[in-house]
Amino acid sequence: MRALVLRDLRLALRAGGGFGLGLAFLLIIVTLVPFGIGPDRALLGAVAPGILWVGALLAVLLSLDRIFALDHEDGSLPLLVTSPLPGEGIALAKAAAHWLTTGLPITLAAPVLGLLLDLAAPARLWLLLALALGTPALSMIGTFGAAVTLGVRRGGLLLSLLVLPLYMPVLIYGAELARRGAAGEAVTTPLLMLAGITLATLALLPFATALVLRVNLR
Amino acid sequence: MSIWEYANPKKFITTFGPWVMPLMVVAGVLLVVGLGWGFFLTPEAQNFGSTVKIIYIHVPSAFVAINAWIMMLVTSLVWLIRRHHVSALAARAAAPVGLVMTVIALVTGAIWGQPMWGTWWAWEPRLTSFLILFLFYLGYIALWSAVPEPETAADLTSAVCIVGSVFAVLSRYAVLFWAQGLHQGASLSVDRAEHVADVYWLPLMVSMAGFVALFVALVLMRTITEIRARRITALMARAERAEAVA
Amino acid sequence: MSFFWTRGAASRWPSCRFDPVAAVVVRDLSVARGGVVLLHGLAFTVEPGAALVLRGPNGIGKTSLLRTLAGLQPPVAGRVTGAGEDAAYAGHADGVKAQLTVAENLAFWAGVHGRALDDAVFRRFDLAALRERLAGTLSAGQRRRLGLARLAVTGRPVLLLDEPTVSLDAASVAGFARWLQDAHLAQGGSAVIATHIDLGLHAPVLDLAPFRAPADAPGSAHEAFL
């Protein structure tokens, strides 16, 4: 599994690997939002956690079809599935590599980009925590979606459509955690729910992903 | 004698094919009686006016929309566990019906909400849940039509249906928590049947039964159509194969 | 997670490349593609140290048979033993990453199979001069050699080869056949090869034409609807 994660990281960092894609997308959103809703600092600060969460989610969504599509095109996928790696391990490794190249940079960059949206210091920390807890679930759910749409030609739109409703609970609890933390309200429920969803996703979805991969390679 | 005998496509068609028309008639009668009774023979509610009468469409369609998904979940599980083709095709057949019911529930809700709440749409738990359900239906149907190989499509949509169901329940609680966080009052959920007085309740039950009968009839009809479409594919595949072998 | 890696063929026997492995035994096998049964009643045995060459016209089901042996698709009927986790499959696509160097590509597959990368592989497959080249800059034949070198790297005793010599020149074909004979089969490995050219192996040929399934062969995904 480590070999697979390392290879995917290396591929992402090489030319055409699409490493900075999610980050650039998030930067674009953060740049555009003040033009869209006006430069009022209080307003921007209030919507900043939500904007950054939606931006992070869209940036992740944008990068999902790369998870399996390239391995499918060059024929690596059947070779991986017949290797000693279990299908669940492949799913986890793929999700981990996707998170390291997309979720982690976004998590680290979001608080900094929050400066542009006038996000207060404690709010930035809560946002960092919420994204750190939530983005692994986004990667894992996205890996499942990417496995489902593996055989579909130009399945990008279908992938987004399938994954979007699955992202809803993560977005709700994640954004709520960031918002409540910033506002100094009670955070126990969203914190525990977000962590719970992420852990349950990481524990269960690899099995569904492995099943779907096998079906698609049949 | 086992229930699984009806999983044979031919047996399914010969058994349930004759039910479709009678069920349609039953549904039509129930809907005419229920809706006619509800629309014209019940008093107008004091604080709602005549707008309350949309309840006879709104509540049954919402009920069917949710239960259609539950039926799809059960048939998907049956397909994955027992590999009965009819089960997968029934799930496929139910999805567009469920989608239309979801749309009806959303649209009638908006039409009802406008005079009542002064807005077409509110980010209220029930409405939001239905919007998410709508997205689930769209994705499910799109996946069925995007995958050409029927067994692969059945496997993939079943997996999506099962995973989606878990997330739908999660979304439901998340949305309840979230809207409560935005301090929206529970007063908006007037559409609960328990809150309705008896004069409204009886016709509501009749139109509810009408919607359910309509759903069953439509799903049977569409399942039979799907079976026949699969049969055409099968015959063509065999003919093509016979040509290739010869 | 290293326990994932030790499954399959480990090299615990320094004198011989492979553990004593069972023969590949195929009994009464039916194979399908897209729900249509292509081959039926297949039965053969490939002993360790032996190879089997599959012959048959295009579309008869050679690829589907090899994929079934590899465990990528379930058999419609019948049984396969001795392949699966002991088998390395090489299909039409090489599974080569264009953005990685030749050495990185092979090191990756070695890592996935929990093995160290042996330098002899580069010599064997005439890749020594290309080690640090990005695989995307290789010619079709060089890329194919890289794809075949992966088979040696996996250390698996049973090779399932689907037209392995496509886009190889005569010298490379001879080199590959030599590796197969001397380094693989001679050390207890075995191979099932679908190919149209003579590799010069001392291997029996299985003509698949007699096993071609008729249109109404049982097991089709469509049969419930007919």
Short mmCIF file of C-alpha atoms in Angstrom, two decimals, chain A residues 1-5 7-8 10-11 14-17 66 70-86 89 92 94 214 216-218, chain C residues 1 4-8 67 70-74 84-85 87 89-91 93-101 104 107-109 111-114 134 150 156:
data_model
loop_
_atom_site.label_atom_id
_atom_site.label_comp_id
_atom_site.label_asym_id
_atom_site.label_seq_id
_atom_site.Cartn_x
_atom_site.Cartn_y
_atom_site.Cartn_z
CA MET A 1 0.00 0.00 0.00
CA ARG A 2 2.85 2.35 0.81
CA ALA A 3 4.27 1.76 -2.66
CA LEU A 4 0.96 2.76 -4.22
CA VAL A 5 0.58 5.90 -2.10
CA ARG A 7 3.72 6.34 -6.57
CA ASP A 8 0.53 8.42 -6.67
CA ARG A 10 5.17 11.14 -7.16
CA LEU A 11 2.83 11.16 -10.17
CA ARG A 14 5.41 15.36 -11.83
CA ALA A 15 4.46 17.46 -14.84
CA GLY A 16 0.76 17.24 -15.63
CA GLY A 17 0.03 15.57 -12.32
CA ARG A 66 -8.15 11.56 -11.71
CA LEU A 70 -5.46 7.42 -15.44
CA ASP A 71 -4.81 3.95 -14.02
CA HIS A 72 -7.77 2.70 -16.00
CA GLU A 73 -6.51 4.19 -19.26
CA ASP A 74 -2.98 2.80 -19.08
CA GLY A 75 -4.09 -0.63 -17.87
CA SER A 76 -2.52 -0.43 -14.40
CA LEU A 77 -5.80 -1.05 -12.65
CA PRO A 78 -6.32 -4.73 -13.56
CA LEU A 79 -2.66 -5.32 -12.70
CA LEU A 80 -3.16 -3.69 -9.30
CA VAL A 81 -6.34 -5.65 -8.63
CA THR A 82 -4.52 -8.92 -9.37
CA SER A 83 -1.54 -7.91 -7.22
CA PRO A 84 -1.22 -8.98 -3.58
CA LEU A 85 -2.87 -5.71 -2.52
CA PRO A 86 -6.47 -6.36 -1.45
CA GLY A 89 -6.18 -1.62 0.42
CA LEU A 92 -7.64 3.21 0.99
CA LYS A 94 -5.92 5.80 -3.48
CA ARG A 214 -14.16 -5.56 -9.20
CA ASN A 216 -16.15 -2.46 -13.23
CA LEU A 217 -13.08 -4.51 -14.20
CA ARG A 218 -15.09 -7.65 -14.87
CA MET C 1 0.64 -3.27 6.51
CA PHE C 4 -0.51 -7.62 2.64
CA TRP C 5 2.74 -7.97 0.76
CA THR C 6 3.81 -11.42 1.79
CA ARG C 7 0.81 -13.12 0.25
CA GLY C 8 1.45 -14.81 -3.07
CA ARG C 67 -8.75 -12.68 -17.64
CA ALA C 70 -6.22 -14.19 -13.65
CA GLY C 71 -9.34 -13.88 -11.50
CA LEU C 72 -10.40 -10.60 -13.07
CA GLN C 73 -13.73 -12.05 -14.11
CA PRO C 74 -15.63 -14.95 -12.58
CA GLY C 84 -5.31 -16.48 -9.25
CA GLU C 85 -2.94 -15.29 -6.54
CA ALA C 87 -0.55 -15.53 -11.49
CA TYR C 89 -1.36 -11.11 -15.99
CA ALA C 90 -0.14 -9.05 -18.94
CA GLY C 91 -2.86 -7.71 -21.20
CA ALA C 93 -2.09 -2.36 -22.04
CA ASP C 94 1.26 -2.39 -20.28
CA GLY C 95 0.28 -0.51 -17.13
CA VAL C 96 3.27 1.76 -17.66
CA LYS C 97 3.21 5.26 -16.18
CA ALA C 98 4.48 7.77 -18.73
CA GLN C 99 5.61 10.27 -16.07
CA LEU C 100 7.78 7.76 -14.21
CA THR C 101 11.19 6.53 -15.29
CA GLU C 104 10.61 3.84 -11.05
CA ALA C 107 10.40 -0.41 -8.53
CA PHE C 108 6.73 0.37 -8.02
CA TRP C 109 5.56 -3.07 -9.14
CA GLY C 111 7.05 -2.70 -4.06
CA VAL C 112 3.43 -3.66 -4.64
CA HIS C 113 4.48 -7.31 -4.73
CA GLY C 114 6.64 -6.87 -1.65
CA LEU C 134 10.80 8.67 -18.61
CA ARG C 150 7.14 -6.19 -14.83
CA ARG C 156 4.83 -14.82 -9.57
#
